[in-house]
PDB file of C-alpha atoms in Angstrom:
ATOM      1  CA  UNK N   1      73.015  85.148 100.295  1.00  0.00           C
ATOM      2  CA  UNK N   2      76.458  85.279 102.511  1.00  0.00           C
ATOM      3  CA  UNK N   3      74.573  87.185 105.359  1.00  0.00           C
ATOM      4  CA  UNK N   4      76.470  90.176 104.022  1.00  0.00           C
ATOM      5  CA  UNK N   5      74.983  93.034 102.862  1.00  0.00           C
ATOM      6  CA  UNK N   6      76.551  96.313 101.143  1.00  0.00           C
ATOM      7  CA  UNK N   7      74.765  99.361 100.235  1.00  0.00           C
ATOM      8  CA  UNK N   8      75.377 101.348  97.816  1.00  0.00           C
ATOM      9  CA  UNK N   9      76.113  98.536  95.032  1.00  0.00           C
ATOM     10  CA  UNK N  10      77.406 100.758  92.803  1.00  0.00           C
ATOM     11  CA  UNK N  11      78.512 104.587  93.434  1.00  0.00           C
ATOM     12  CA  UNK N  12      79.905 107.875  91.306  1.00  0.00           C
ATOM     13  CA  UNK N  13      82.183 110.552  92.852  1.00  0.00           C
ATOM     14  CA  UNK N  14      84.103 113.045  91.932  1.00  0.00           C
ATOM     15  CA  UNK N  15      86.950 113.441  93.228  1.00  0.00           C
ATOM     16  CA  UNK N  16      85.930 116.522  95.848  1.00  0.00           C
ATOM     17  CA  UNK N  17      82.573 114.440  96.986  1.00  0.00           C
ATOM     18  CA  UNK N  18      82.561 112.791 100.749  1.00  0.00           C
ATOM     19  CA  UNK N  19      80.389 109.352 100.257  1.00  0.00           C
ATOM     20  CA  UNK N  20      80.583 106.354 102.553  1.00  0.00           C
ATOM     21  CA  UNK N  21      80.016 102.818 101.945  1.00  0.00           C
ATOM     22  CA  UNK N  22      77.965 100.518 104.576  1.00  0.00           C
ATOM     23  CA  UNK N  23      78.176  96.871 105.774  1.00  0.00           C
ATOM     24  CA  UNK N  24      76.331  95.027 107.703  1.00  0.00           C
ATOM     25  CA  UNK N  25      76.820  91.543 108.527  1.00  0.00           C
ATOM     26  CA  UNK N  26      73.586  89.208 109.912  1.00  0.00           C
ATOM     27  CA  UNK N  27      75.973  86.410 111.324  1.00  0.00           C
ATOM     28  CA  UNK N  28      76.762  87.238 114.673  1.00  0.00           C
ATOM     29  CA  UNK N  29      80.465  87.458 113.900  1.00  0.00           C
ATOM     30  CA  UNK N  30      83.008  89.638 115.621  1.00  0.00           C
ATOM     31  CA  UNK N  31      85.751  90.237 112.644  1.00  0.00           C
ATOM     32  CA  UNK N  32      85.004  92.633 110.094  1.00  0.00           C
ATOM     33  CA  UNK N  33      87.176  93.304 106.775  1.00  0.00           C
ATOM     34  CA  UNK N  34      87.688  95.818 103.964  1.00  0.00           C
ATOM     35  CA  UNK N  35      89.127  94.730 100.729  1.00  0.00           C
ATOM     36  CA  UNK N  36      89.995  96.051  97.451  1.00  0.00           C
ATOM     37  CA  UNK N  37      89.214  94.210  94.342  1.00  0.00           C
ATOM     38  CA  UNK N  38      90.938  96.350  91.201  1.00  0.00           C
ATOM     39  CA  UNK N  39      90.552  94.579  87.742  1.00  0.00           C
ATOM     40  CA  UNK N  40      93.436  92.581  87.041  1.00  0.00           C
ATOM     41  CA  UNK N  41      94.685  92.240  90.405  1.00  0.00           C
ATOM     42  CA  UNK N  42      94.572  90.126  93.185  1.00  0.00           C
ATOM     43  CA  UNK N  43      92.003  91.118  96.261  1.00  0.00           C
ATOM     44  CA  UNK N  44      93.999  93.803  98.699  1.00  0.00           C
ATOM     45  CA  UNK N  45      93.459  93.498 102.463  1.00  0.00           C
ATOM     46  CA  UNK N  46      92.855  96.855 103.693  1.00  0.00           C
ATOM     47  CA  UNK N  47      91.499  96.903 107.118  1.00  0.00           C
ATOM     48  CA  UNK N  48      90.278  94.549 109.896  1.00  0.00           C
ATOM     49  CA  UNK N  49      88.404  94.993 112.679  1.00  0.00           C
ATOM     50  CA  UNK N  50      87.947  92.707 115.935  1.00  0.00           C
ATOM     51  CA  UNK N  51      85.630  93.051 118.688  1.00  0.00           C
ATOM     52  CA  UNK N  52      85.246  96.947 117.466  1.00  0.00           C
ATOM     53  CA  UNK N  53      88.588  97.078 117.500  1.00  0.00           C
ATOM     54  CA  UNK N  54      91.156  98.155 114.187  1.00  0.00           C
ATOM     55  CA  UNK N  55      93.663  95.524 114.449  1.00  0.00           C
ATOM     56  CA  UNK N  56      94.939  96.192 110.942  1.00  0.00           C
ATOM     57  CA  UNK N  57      95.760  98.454 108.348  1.00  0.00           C
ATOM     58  CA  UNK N  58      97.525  97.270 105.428  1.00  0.00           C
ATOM     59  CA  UNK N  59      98.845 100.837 104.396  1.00  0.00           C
ATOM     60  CA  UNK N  60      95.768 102.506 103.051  1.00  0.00           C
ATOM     61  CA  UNK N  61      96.204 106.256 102.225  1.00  0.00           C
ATOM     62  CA  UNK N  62      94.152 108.231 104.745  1.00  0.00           C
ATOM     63  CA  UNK N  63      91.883 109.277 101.937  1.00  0.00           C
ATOM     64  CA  UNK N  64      89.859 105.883 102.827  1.00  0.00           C
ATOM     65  CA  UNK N  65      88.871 106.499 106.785  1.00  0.00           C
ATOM     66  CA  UNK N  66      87.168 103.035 108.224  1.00  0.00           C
ATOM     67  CA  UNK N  67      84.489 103.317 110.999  1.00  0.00           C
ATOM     68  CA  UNK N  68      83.061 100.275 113.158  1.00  0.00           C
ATOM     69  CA  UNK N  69      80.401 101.152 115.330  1.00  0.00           C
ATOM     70  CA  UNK N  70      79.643  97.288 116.349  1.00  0.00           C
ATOM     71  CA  UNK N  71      80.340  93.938 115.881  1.00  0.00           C
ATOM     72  CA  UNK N  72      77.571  94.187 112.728  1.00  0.00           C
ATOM     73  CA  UNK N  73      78.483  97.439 111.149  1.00  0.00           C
ATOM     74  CA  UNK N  74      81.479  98.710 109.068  1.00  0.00           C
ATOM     75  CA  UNK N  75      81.816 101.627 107.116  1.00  0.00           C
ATOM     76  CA  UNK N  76      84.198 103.048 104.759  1.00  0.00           C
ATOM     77  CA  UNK N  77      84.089 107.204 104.863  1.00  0.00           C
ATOM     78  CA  UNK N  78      85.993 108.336 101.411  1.00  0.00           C
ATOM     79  CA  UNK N  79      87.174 112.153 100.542  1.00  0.00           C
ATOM     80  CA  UNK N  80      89.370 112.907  98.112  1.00  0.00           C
ATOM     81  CA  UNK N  81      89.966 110.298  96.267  1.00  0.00           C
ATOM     82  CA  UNK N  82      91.291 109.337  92.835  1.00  0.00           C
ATOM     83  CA  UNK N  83      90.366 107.835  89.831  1.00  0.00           C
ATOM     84  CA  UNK N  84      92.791 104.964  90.213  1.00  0.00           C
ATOM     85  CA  UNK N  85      90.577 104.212  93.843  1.00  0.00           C
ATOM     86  CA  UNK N  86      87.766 103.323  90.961  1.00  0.00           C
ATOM     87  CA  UNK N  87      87.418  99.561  92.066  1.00  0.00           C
ATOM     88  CA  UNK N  88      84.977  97.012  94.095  1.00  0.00           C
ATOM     89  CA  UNK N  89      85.222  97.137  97.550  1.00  0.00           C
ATOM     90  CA  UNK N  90      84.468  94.421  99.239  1.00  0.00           C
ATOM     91  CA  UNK N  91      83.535  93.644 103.176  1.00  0.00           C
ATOM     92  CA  UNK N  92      83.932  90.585 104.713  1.00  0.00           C
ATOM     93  CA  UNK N  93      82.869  88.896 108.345  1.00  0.00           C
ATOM     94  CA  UNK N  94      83.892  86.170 110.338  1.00  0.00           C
ATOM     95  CA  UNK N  95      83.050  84.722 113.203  1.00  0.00           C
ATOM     96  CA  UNK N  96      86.428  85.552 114.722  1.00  0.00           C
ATOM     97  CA  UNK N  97      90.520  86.108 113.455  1.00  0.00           C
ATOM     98  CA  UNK N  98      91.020  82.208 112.620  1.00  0.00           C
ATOM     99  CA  UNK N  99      87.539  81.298 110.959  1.00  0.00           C
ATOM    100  CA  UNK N 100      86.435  81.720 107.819  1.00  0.00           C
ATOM    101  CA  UNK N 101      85.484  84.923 105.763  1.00  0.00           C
ATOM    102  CA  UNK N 102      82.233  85.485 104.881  1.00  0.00           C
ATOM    103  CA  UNK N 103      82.360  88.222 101.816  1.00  0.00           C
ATOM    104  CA  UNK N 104      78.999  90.703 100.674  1.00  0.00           C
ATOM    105  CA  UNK N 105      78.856  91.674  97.522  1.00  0.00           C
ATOM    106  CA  UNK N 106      80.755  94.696  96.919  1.00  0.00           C
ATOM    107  CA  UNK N 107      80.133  97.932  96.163  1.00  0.00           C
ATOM    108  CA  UNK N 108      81.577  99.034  92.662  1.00  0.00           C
ATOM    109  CA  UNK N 109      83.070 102.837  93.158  1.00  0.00           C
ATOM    110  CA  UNK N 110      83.717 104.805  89.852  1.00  0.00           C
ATOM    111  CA  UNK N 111      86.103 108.221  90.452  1.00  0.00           C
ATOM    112  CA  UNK N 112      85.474 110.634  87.741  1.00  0.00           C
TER     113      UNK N 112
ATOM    114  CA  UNK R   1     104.526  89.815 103.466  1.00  0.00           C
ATOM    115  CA  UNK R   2     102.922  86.924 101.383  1.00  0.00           C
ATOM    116  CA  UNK R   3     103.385  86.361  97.267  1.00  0.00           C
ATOM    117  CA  UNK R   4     100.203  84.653  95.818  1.00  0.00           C
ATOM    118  CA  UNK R   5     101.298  83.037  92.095  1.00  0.00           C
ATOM    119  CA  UNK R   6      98.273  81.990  90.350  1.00  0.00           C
ATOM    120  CA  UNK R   7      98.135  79.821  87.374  1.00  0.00           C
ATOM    121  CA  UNK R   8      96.376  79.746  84.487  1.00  0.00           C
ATOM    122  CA  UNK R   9      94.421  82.867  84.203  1.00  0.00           C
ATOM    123  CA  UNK R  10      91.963  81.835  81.905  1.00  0.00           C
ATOM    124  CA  UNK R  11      90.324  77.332  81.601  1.00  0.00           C
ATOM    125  CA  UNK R  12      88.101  76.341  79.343  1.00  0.00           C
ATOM    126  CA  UNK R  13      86.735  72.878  79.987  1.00  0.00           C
ATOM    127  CA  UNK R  14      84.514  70.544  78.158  1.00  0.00           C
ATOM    128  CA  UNK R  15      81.563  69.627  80.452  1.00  0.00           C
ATOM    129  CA  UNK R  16      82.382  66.875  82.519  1.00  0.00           C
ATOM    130  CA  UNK R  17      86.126  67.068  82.015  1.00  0.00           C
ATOM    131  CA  UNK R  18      88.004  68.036  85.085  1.00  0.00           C
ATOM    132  CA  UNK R  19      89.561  71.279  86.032  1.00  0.00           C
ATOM    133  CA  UNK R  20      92.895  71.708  87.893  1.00  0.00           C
ATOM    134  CA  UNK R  21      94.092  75.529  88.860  1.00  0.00           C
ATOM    135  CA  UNK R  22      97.344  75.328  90.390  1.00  0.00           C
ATOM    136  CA  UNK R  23      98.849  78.105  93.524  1.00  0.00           C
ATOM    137  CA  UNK R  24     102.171  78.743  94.485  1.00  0.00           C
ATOM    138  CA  UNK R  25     103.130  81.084  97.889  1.00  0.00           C
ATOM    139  CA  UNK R  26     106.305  82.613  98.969  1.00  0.00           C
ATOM    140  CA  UNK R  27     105.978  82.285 103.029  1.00  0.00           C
ATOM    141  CA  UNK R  28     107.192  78.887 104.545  1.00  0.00           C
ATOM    142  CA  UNK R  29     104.977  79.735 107.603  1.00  0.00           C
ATOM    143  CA  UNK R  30     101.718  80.389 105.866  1.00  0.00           C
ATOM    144  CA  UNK R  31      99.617  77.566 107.522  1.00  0.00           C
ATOM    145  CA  UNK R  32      95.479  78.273 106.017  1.00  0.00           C
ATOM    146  CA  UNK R  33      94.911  77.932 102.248  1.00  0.00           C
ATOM    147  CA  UNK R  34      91.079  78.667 101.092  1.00  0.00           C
ATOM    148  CA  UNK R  35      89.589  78.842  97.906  1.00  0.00           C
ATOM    149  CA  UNK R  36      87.181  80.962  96.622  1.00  0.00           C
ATOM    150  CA  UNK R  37      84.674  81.569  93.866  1.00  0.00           C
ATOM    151  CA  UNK R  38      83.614  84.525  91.960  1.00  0.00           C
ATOM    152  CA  UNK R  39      80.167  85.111  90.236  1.00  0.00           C
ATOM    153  CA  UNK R  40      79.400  87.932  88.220  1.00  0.00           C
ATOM    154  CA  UNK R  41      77.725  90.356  90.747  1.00  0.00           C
ATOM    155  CA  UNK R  42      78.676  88.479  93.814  1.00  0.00           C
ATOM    156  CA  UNK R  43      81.027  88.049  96.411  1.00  0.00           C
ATOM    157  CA  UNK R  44      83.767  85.813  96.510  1.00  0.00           C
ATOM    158  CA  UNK R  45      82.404  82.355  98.325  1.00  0.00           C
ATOM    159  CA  UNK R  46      84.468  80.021  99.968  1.00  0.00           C
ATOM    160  CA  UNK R  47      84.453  76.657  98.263  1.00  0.00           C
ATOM    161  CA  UNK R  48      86.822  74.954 100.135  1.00  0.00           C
ATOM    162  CA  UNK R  49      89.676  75.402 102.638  1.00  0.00           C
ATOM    163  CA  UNK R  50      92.969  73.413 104.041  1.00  0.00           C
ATOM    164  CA  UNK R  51      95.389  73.747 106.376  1.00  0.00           C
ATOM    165  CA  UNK R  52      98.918  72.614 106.673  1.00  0.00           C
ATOM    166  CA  UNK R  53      98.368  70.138 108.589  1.00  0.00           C
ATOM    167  CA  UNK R  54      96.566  68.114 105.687  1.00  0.00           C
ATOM    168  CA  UNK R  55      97.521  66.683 102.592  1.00  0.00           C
ATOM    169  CA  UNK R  56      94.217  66.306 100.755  1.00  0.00           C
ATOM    170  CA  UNK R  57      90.576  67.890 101.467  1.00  0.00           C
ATOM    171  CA  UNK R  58      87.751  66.496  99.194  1.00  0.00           C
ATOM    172  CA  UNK R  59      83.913  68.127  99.295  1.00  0.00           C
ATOM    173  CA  UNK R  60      81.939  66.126  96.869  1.00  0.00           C
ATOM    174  CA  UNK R  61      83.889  66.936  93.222  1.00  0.00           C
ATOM    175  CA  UNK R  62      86.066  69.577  95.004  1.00  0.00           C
ATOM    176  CA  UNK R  63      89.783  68.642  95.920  1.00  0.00           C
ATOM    177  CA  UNK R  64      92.367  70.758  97.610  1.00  0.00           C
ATOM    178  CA  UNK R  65      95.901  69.042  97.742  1.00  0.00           C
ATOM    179  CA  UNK R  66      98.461  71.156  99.370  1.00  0.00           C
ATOM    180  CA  UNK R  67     102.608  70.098  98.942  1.00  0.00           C
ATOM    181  CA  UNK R  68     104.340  72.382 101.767  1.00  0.00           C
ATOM    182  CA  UNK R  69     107.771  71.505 100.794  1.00  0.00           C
ATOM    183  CA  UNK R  70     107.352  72.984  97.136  1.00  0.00           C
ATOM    184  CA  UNK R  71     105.262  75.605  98.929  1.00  0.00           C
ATOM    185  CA  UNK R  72     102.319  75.212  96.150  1.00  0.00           C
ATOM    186  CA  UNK R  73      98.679  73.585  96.325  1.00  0.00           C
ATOM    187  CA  UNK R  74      95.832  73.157  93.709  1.00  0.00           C
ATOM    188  CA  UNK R  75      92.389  72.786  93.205  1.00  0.00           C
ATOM    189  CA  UNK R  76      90.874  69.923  91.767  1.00  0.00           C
ATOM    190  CA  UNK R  77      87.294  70.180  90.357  1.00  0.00           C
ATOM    191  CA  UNK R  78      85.899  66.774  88.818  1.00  0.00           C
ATOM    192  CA  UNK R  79      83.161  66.229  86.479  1.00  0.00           C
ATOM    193  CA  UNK R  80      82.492  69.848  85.588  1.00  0.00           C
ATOM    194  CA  UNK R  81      79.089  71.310  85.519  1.00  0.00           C
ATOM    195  CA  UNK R  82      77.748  74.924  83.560  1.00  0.00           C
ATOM    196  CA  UNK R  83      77.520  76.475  87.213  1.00  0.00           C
ATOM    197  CA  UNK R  84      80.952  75.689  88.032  1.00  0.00           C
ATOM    198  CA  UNK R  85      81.838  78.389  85.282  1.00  0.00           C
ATOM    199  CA  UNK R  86      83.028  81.585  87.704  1.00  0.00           C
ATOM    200  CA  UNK R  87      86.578  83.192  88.705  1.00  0.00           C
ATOM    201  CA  UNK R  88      88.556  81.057  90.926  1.00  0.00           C
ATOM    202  CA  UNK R  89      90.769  82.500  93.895  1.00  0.00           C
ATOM    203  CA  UNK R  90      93.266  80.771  95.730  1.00  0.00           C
ATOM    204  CA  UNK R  91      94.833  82.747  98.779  1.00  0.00           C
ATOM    205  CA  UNK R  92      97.475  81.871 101.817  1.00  0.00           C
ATOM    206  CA  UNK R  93      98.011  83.447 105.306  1.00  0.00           C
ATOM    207  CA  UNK R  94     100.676  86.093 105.683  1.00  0.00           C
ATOM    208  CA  UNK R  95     102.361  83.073 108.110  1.00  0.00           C
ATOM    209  CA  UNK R  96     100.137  82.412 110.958  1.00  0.00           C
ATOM    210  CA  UNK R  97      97.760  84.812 111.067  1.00  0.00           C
ATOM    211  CA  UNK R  98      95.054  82.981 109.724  1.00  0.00           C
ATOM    212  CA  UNK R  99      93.073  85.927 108.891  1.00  0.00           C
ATOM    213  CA  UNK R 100      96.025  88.100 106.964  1.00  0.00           C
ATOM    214  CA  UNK R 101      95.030  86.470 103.947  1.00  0.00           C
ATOM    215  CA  UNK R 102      97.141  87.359 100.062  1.00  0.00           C
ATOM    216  CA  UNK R 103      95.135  86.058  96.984  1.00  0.00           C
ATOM    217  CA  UNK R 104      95.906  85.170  93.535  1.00  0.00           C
ATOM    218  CA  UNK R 105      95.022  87.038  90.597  1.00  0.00           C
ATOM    219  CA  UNK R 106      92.324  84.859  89.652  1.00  0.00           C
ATOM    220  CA  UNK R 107      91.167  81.730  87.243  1.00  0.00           C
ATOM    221  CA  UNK R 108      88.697  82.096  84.960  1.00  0.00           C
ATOM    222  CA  UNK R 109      86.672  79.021  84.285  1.00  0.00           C
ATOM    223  CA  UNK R 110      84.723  78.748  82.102  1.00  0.00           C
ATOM    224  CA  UNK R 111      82.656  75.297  81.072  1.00  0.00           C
ATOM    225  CA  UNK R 112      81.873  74.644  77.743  1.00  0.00           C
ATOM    226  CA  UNK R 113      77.804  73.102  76.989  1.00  0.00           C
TER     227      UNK R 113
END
């Protein structure tokens, strides 16, 4: 285990349904991350948190709204979305902006 | 922002052979080059990192050699094992900011009994 943890594993929505996805990191980090892992394609950054504080978004539609609370908790609220948004999302920790990324292991999000 | 080449999508080794994936990136500035590994069900975990600073990194029967003038670097894995079978990502900073990371697509290994 990374010291990452993401719940649900695996969720179904349609694409009216509100559902958020939870991470929590055990490490004592300050850096949090959101990625995108689509089959064939490369992992997509798509948010990044420091210290609480969103210090990146890499373009995401506002259909995926981010939420960090604290250093050890990052969610991802999502409304509205598509069925090309049907991919693992990954969160990631680190112990700050220049170490490395610790990754959990991903929820898998189907949109019907 | 950073271009991530990958190359080959798919190795198949015979156990104890060794496997080479190779990584080429667009940004002359990118200075932090990790590579990770893929289980089925799991996260990506880092296996091994360099900077551009360094030449060579070596963990054990991992390598990492980096060439910044041809702006590529490659991983080296020696005397394959069963467990080494996963998919393999390399990625590179979007220039300095270490943690701006772009990825390949992905190897997939796979280590023949």
């Amino acid at each position: 285990e990374t010291g990452v943890t993401q719940t649900p594993r695996h969720l179904v929505m349609g694409m009216t349904n509100k559902k958020s996805l939870k991470c929590e990191q055990h490490l004592g980090h300050n850096a949090m991350y959101w990625y995108k892992q689509s089959a064939k394609k490369p992992l997509e950054l798509m948010f990044v948190y420091n210290f609480k504080e969103q210090t990146e978004n890499n373009s995401v539609p506002s259909r995926f709204s981010p939420e960090c609370p604290n250093s050890s908790h990052l969610f991802l609220h999502l409304h509205t979305l598509q069925p090309e948004d049907s991919a693992l999302y990954l969160c990631a920790s680190s112990q700050d902006l220049t170490d490395t990324q610790y990754f959990g292991p991903g929820t898998r999000l189907t949109v019907l | 922002g950073e271009n991530v080449e990958q190359h080959p999508s798919t190795l198949s080794v015979q156990e104890g052979d060794s496997a080479v994936i190779k990584c080429t990136y667009s940004d002359s500035a990118s200075n932090y080059f990790p590579w990770y590994k893929q289980e089925l069900g799991k996260g990506p975990q880092l296996i091994i990192d360099i900077r551009s600073n360094v030449g060579e990194k070596k963990d054990q029967r991992i390598a990492v050699t980096l060439n910044k003038t041809a702006k590529h670097f490659s991983l080296h894995i020696t005397e394959t094992q069963p467990e080494d079978s996963a998919v393999y990502f390399c990625a590179a900073s979007w220039g300095s900011n270490d943690y701006k990371l772009s990825f390949g697509a992905g190897t997939t290994v796979t280590v023949r009994a």
